[in-house]
Coordinates of C-alpha atoms in Angstrom, one line a residue:
M157 CA -9.8 -11.7 19.1
G158 CA -9.6 -14.9 16.9
A159 CA -7.8 -15.2 13.6
D160 CA -11.0 -15.4 11.6
A161 CA -12.4 -12.2 13.2
I162 CA -9.2 -10.3 12.5
I163 CA -9.1 -11.5 8.9
E164 CA -12.7 -10.4 8.4
G165 CA -11.8 -7.0 9.7
I166 CA -9.0 -6.7 7.2
R167 CA -11.4 -7.8 4.4
N168 CA -13.7 -5.0 5.4
E169 CA -11.0 -2.3 5.6
T170 CA -11.7 0.7 3.5
R171 CA -9.5 3.6 4.7
R172 CA -6.1 2.4 5.8
G173 CA -3.3 1.6 3.4
A174 CA -1.3 -1.6 3.1
S175 CA 1.5 -0.5 5.4
D176 CA -1.0 -0.2 8.3
V177 CA -3.2 -3.2 7.4
V178 CA -0.3 -5.6 7.4
R179 CA 0.2 -4.9 11.1
D180 CA -3.3 -6.4 11.8
A181 CA -2.2 -9.4 9.7
L182 CA 0.6 -10.0 12.2
L183 CA -2.0 -10.4 14.9
A184 CA -4.0 -12.7 12.8
Y185 CA -1.1 -15.1 12.4
E186 CA -0.3 -14.9 16.1
A187 CA -3.9 -15.9 16.8
A188 CA -3.8 -18.7 14.2
V189 CA -0.7 -20.2 16.0
D190 CA -2.5 -19.8 19.4
E191 CA -5.6 -21.6 18.0
S192 CA -3.7 -24.5 16.4
P193 CA -4.1 -28.0 17.9
A194 CA -0.9 -29.9 18.4
G195 CA 0.7 -30.8 15.1
M196 CA -1.6 -28.6 13.1
T197 CA 0.2 -25.3 13.1
S198 CA 1.5 -25.5 9.5
L199 CA -2.0 -26.2 8.2
R200 CA -3.6 -23.4 10.2
V201 CA -1.0 -20.9 9.1
A202 CA -1.4 -21.9 5.5
R203 CA -5.1 -21.4 5.8
A204 CA -4.6 -18.0 7.3
A205 CA -2.1 -17.0 4.7
R206 CA -4.5 -17.8 1.8
A207 CA -7.3 -16.0 3.5
L208 CA -5.3 -12.9 4.3
V209 CA -3.9 -12.6 0.8
D210 CA -7.4 -13.0 -0.6
A211 CA -8.9 -10.5 1.9
Q212 CA -7.1 -7.5 0.3
P213 CA -5.5 -8.7 -2.9
A214 CA -4.4 -5.2 -4.0
M215 CA -2.1 -5.0 -0.9
A216 CA 1.2 -6.6 -1.5
P217 CA 2.6 -6.5 2.1
L218 CA 0.0 -9.2 2.9
F219 CA 1.7 -11.4 0.3
A220 CA 5.2 -10.6 1.5
L221 CA 4.2 -11.5 5.1
A222 CA 2.5 -14.7 3.9
C223 CA 5.7 -15.8 2.2
S224 CA 7.7 -15.2 5.4
V225 CA 5.4 -17.2 7.6
L226 CA 4.9 -20.0 5.2
R227 CA 8.6 -20.5 4.9
A228 CA 8.8 -20.6 8.7
A229 CA 5.8 -23.0 8.9
D230 CA 7.6 -25.5 6.6
S231 CA 9.2 -27.0 9.7
P232 CA 8.8 -30.2 11.8
P233 CA 5.4 -30.1 13.6
E234 CA 6.9 -29.4 17.0
A235 CA 9.0 -26.5 15.6
A236 CA 6.4 -24.8 13.4
G237 CA 4.8 -22.6 16.1
P238 CA 8.1 -21.1 17.4
A239 CA 9.4 -20.7 13.9
V240 CA 6.3 -18.8 12.8
R241 CA 6.4 -16.6 15.9
Q242 CA 10.0 -15.7 15.2
A243 CA 9.2 -14.9 11.5
L244 CA 6.4 -12.6 12.7
R245 CA 8.9 -10.8 15.1
E246 CA 11.4 -10.4 12.3
F247 CA 8.8 -9.1 9.9
A248 CA 7.5 -6.6 12.5
T249 CA 11.1 -5.4 12.9
R250 CA 11.4 -5.0 9.2
L251 CA 8.2 -3.0 9.0
D252 CA 9.5 -0.6 11.7
R253 CA 12.8 -0.2 9.9
I254 CA 11.4 0.5 6.5
A255 CA 8.8 2.8 8.0
R256 CA 11.7 5.0 9.0
E257 CA 14.0 4.5 6.0
V258 CA 11.7 5.1 3.0
P259 CA 10.6 8.6 4.3
E260 CA 14.3 9.4 5.1
R261 CA 15.2 8.5 1.5
A262 CA 12.3 10.5 0.0
E263 CA 12.3 13.7 2.0
G264 CA 15.0 15.1 -0.2
L265 CA 12.7 15.2 -3.2
V266 CA 10.7 18.0 -1.5
P267 CA 12.2 21.4 -2.7
A268 CA 12.6 24.3 -0.3
G269 CA 9.9 26.8 -1.0
G270 CA 8.2 24.4 -3.4
R271 CA 4.8 22.8 -3.6
V272 CA 4.0 19.1 -3.3
L273 CA 0.9 17.4 -4.7
T274 CA -0.3 14.1 -3.2
L275 CA -3.5 12.1 -3.2
S276 CA -5.3 9.8 -0.8
A277 CA -3.5 9.3 2.5
S278 CA -0.2 7.4 2.3
S279 CA 1.4 7.1 5.8
T280 CA 4.8 6.8 4.1
V281 CA 4.3 10.1 2.2
R282 CA 3.0 11.8 5.3
R283 CA 6.2 10.8 7.2
A284 CA 8.4 12.0 4.4
L285 CA 6.7 15.4 4.3
C286 CA 6.9 15.7 8.1
L287 CA 10.7 15.0 7.9
A288 CA 11.1 17.5 5.1
A289 CA 9.2 20.1 7.1
A290 CA 11.7 19.9 9.9
R291 CA 14.4 21.1 7.4
R292 CA 12.7 23.5 5.0
T293 CA 9.5 25.3 4.2
F294 CA 7.1 24.3 1.5
D295 CA 3.4 23.7 1.0
V296 CA 1.3 20.7 0.1
V297 CA -1.8 20.3 -2.0
C298 CA -3.9 17.2 -1.1
L299 CA -6.5 15.7 -3.4
E300 CA -9.5 14.6 -1.5
G301 CA -9.5 10.9 -2.4
R302 CA -13.1 10.1 -3.2
P303 CA -15.1 8.2 -2.2
G304 CA -13.4 7.7 1.2
M305 CA -12.1 11.2 1.4
E306 CA -8.9 10.1 3.1
G307 CA -7.2 13.2 1.6
R308 CA -9.0 15.2 4.4
D309 CA -7.3 13.0 7.0
M310 CA -4.0 13.6 5.3
A311 CA -4.5 17.4 5.1
L312 CA -5.5 17.6 8.8
S313 CA -2.5 15.5 9.8
L314 CA -0.1 17.7 7.9
A315 CA -1.7 21.0 9.1
R316 CA -1.3 19.8 12.7
K317 CA 2.4 19.4 12.1
G318 CA 2.6 23.1 11.0
I319 CA 2.8 22.4 7.3
A320 CA 1.0 24.8 5.0
V321 CA -1.6 22.7 3.2
S322 CA -4.7 23.0 1.0
I323 CA -7.2 20.4 -0.3
T324 CA -9.1 20.2 -3.5
V325 CA -11.4 17.8 -5.4
D326 CA -9.8 15.0 -7.4
A327 CA -11.1 16.4 -10.6
A328 CA -9.0 19.6 -10.1
C329 CA -5.7 17.6 -10.4
G330 CA -5.0 19.0 -13.9
A331 CA -5.5 22.5 -12.7
V332 CA -3.3 22.3 -9.6
V333 CA -0.5 20.1 -10.8
R334 CA 0.8 22.8 -13.1
D335 CA 1.7 24.9 -10.1
C336 CA 3.5 22.0 -8.2
D337 CA 7.1 21.0 -8.2
V338 CA 6.7 17.3 -7.4
V339 CA 4.0 14.7 -7.0
L340 CA 4.5 12.0 -4.2
V341 CA 2.1 9.1 -3.9
G342 CA 2.1 5.9 -1.9
A343 CA 1.6 2.4 -3.3
D344 CA -0.2 -0.8 -2.1
A345 CA 1.5 -3.0 -4.6
I346 CA 3.9 -3.1 -7.6
G347 CA 3.4 -5.9 -10.0
D348 CA 2.9 -6.9 -13.7
L349 CA 0.3 -4.1 -14.1
G350 CA 2.4 -1.5 -12.5
V351 CA 1.9 0.5 -9.3
V352 CA -1.4 -0.2 -7.6
N353 CA -2.7 2.8 -5.6
K354 CA -5.9 4.7 -5.0
I355 CA -8.1 5.4 -8.0
G356 CA -6.9 8.7 -9.6
T357 CA -3.2 7.9 -9.5
R358 CA -3.0 7.1 -13.2
A359 CA -4.7 10.3 -14.2
A360 CA -2.4 12.3 -11.9
A361 CA 0.6 10.6 -13.4
L362 CA -0.5 11.5 -17.0
L363 CA -1.3 15.1 -16.0
A364 CA 2.0 15.5 -14.2
R365 CA 3.9 14.2 -17.2
R366 CA 2.1 16.7 -19.5
A367 CA 3.0 19.5 -17.1
G368 CA 6.6 18.4 -16.7
V369 CA 6.3 17.7 -13.0
P370 CA 8.3 14.8 -11.5
F371 CA 6.1 11.9 -10.3
Y372 CA 7.4 9.5 -7.7
A373 CA 6.0 6.5 -5.8
L374 CA 7.1 5.8 -2.2
A375 CA 7.1 2.0 -1.8
D376 CA 9.2 -0.3 0.3
T377 CA 10.1 -3.7 -1.0
T378 CA 7.3 -5.4 0.8
K379 CA 5.1 -3.8 -1.9
L380 CA 6.7 -5.8 -4.7
L381 CA 4.9 -8.8 -6.2
P382 CA 6.7 -11.5 -8.3
A383 CA 6.3 -11.7 -12.1
G384 CA 3.1 -13.5 -13.0
W385 CA 1.4 -13.0 -9.7
P386 CA -2.2 -11.8 -10.3
Q387 CA -3.1 -8.2 -9.5
E388 CA -6.7 -7.6 -8.7
V389 CA -7.9 -4.1 -9.0
D390 CA -11.5 -4.7 -10.0
D391 CA -12.7 -4.4 -6.5
A392 CA -16.4 -3.5 -6.7
R393 CA -17.3 -1.3 -3.7
P394 CA -20.6 -0.2 -2.3
A395 CA -22.6 2.1 -4.6
A396 CA -23.8 4.1 -1.6
E397 CA -20.3 5.5 -1.0
V398 CA -20.7 7.4 -4.3
W399 CA -24.4 8.1 -4.3
S400 CA -26.4 7.0 -1.3
E401 CA -29.8 7.4 -2.9
A402 CA -29.0 6.5 -6.5
P403 CA -32.1 5.6 -8.5
P404 CA -32.3 1.9 -9.3
E405 CA -32.1 2.5 -13.0
I406 CA -28.6 4.1 -12.6
A407 CA -25.6 1.9 -12.2
V408 CA -22.9 3.2 -9.9
W409 CA -19.3 2.3 -10.6
N410 CA -17.1 2.4 -7.5
R411 CA -13.5 1.1 -7.3
Y412 CA -10.8 2.0 -4.8
F413 CA -7.7 0.9 -6.7
E414 CA -6.1 1.1 -10.1
A415 CA -2.8 0.3 -11.7
T416 CA -0.4 2.8 -13.2
P417 CA 2.4 1.6 -15.4
L418 CA 5.9 1.9 -13.9
S419 CA 7.0 3.8 -17.0
Y420 CA 4.7 6.7 -15.9
F421 CA 6.9 7.3 -12.8
D422 CA 10.2 9.1 -12.6
G423 CA 11.2 6.6 -10.0
V424 CA 10.2 4.6 -6.9
V425 CA 11.7 5.4 -3.5
T426 CA 12.4 2.2 -1.5
E427 CA 14.2 1.7 1.8
D428 CA 17.4 1.4 -0.4
G429 CA 16.9 4.7 -2.2
L430 CA 15.5 5.9 -5.5
R431 CA 15.0 3.0 -8.0
T432 CA 14.3 3.0 -11.7
E433 CA 11.8 0.8 -13.5
A434 CA 14.6 -1.6 -14.5
D435 CA 15.7 -1.8 -10.8
I436 CA 12.2 -2.7 -9.7
E437 CA 11.8 -5.4 -12.3
T438 CA 15.1 -7.0 -11.3
L439 CA 13.9 -7.1 -7.6
R440 CA 10.6 -8.6 -8.6
G441 CA 12.3 -11.3 -10.6
R442 CA 14.1 -12.5 -7.4
L443 CA 10.8 -13.1 -5.5
H444 CA 9.7 -16.7 -4.8
V445 CA 6.1 -17.9 -4.3
P446 CA 5.6 -20.6 -1.7
A447 CA 3.6 -23.7 -2.8
P448 CA 0.4 -22.9 -0.8
L449 CA 0.1 -19.5 -2.4
R450 CA 0.9 -20.9 -5.9
E451 CA -1.9 -23.5 -5.4
A452 CA -4.3 -20.8 -4.2
A453 CA -3.5 -18.5 -7.2
A454 CA -4.0 -21.4 -9.6

């Protein structure tokens, strides 16, 4: 499959999170290198980087990967292809490592005999819960994650691992969070606006705070965006996902993502452990934006 086709598939993605989508982006860059005429690798890779970041602007790992490949592509023409391929291999290795490490750091947040609330279907949260289930007994409440209903996938996955799980509608969050001991959510990005995740995260954070329930995001450092980088969450999605036969005189508002301020969280679990809001801001301050991405953002 060509780079453009893979990028279009990423643009049309509606169910998978950033940690999964970024693996398709690795294939897109490989295809871009394969399709590059002699001496044109850097230009083709830069074009792919801009397109991929634009395809799912709420997903920060696409930005992190773009930074890695653009640094590699800034090489003499004859060396650009091999350098980009090496950068892709290193990023894939990093993804495999953090996919193990973040759940390992987070599973200790799950109390024995307790109840965990989660929403949507974060693969990182799922792995953390499965690790915790190997060590202690607890149960999980999944919010359904309208309109895509990914919470059902999450509930099924956990139940198949032998974890006691129930599912409820998103609007019941305030009623169920009071009986929970901790809330764990994933993240697609962390930037100036805060933690970008599935719609409903902000309300869950506020309700958890009111109930005195700890609220954590599980997010590796590929989810971090530099200060000043635009975060787009106004992603208008098909009205039919909410109401397939809505009368034409009724406007349907459908968004997948929203930003929740970092201050609403009790912490963020990265591959290096539990981090505070100040820690995250320090890490974000160290990030560099390559010139092609700066130009695209401008």
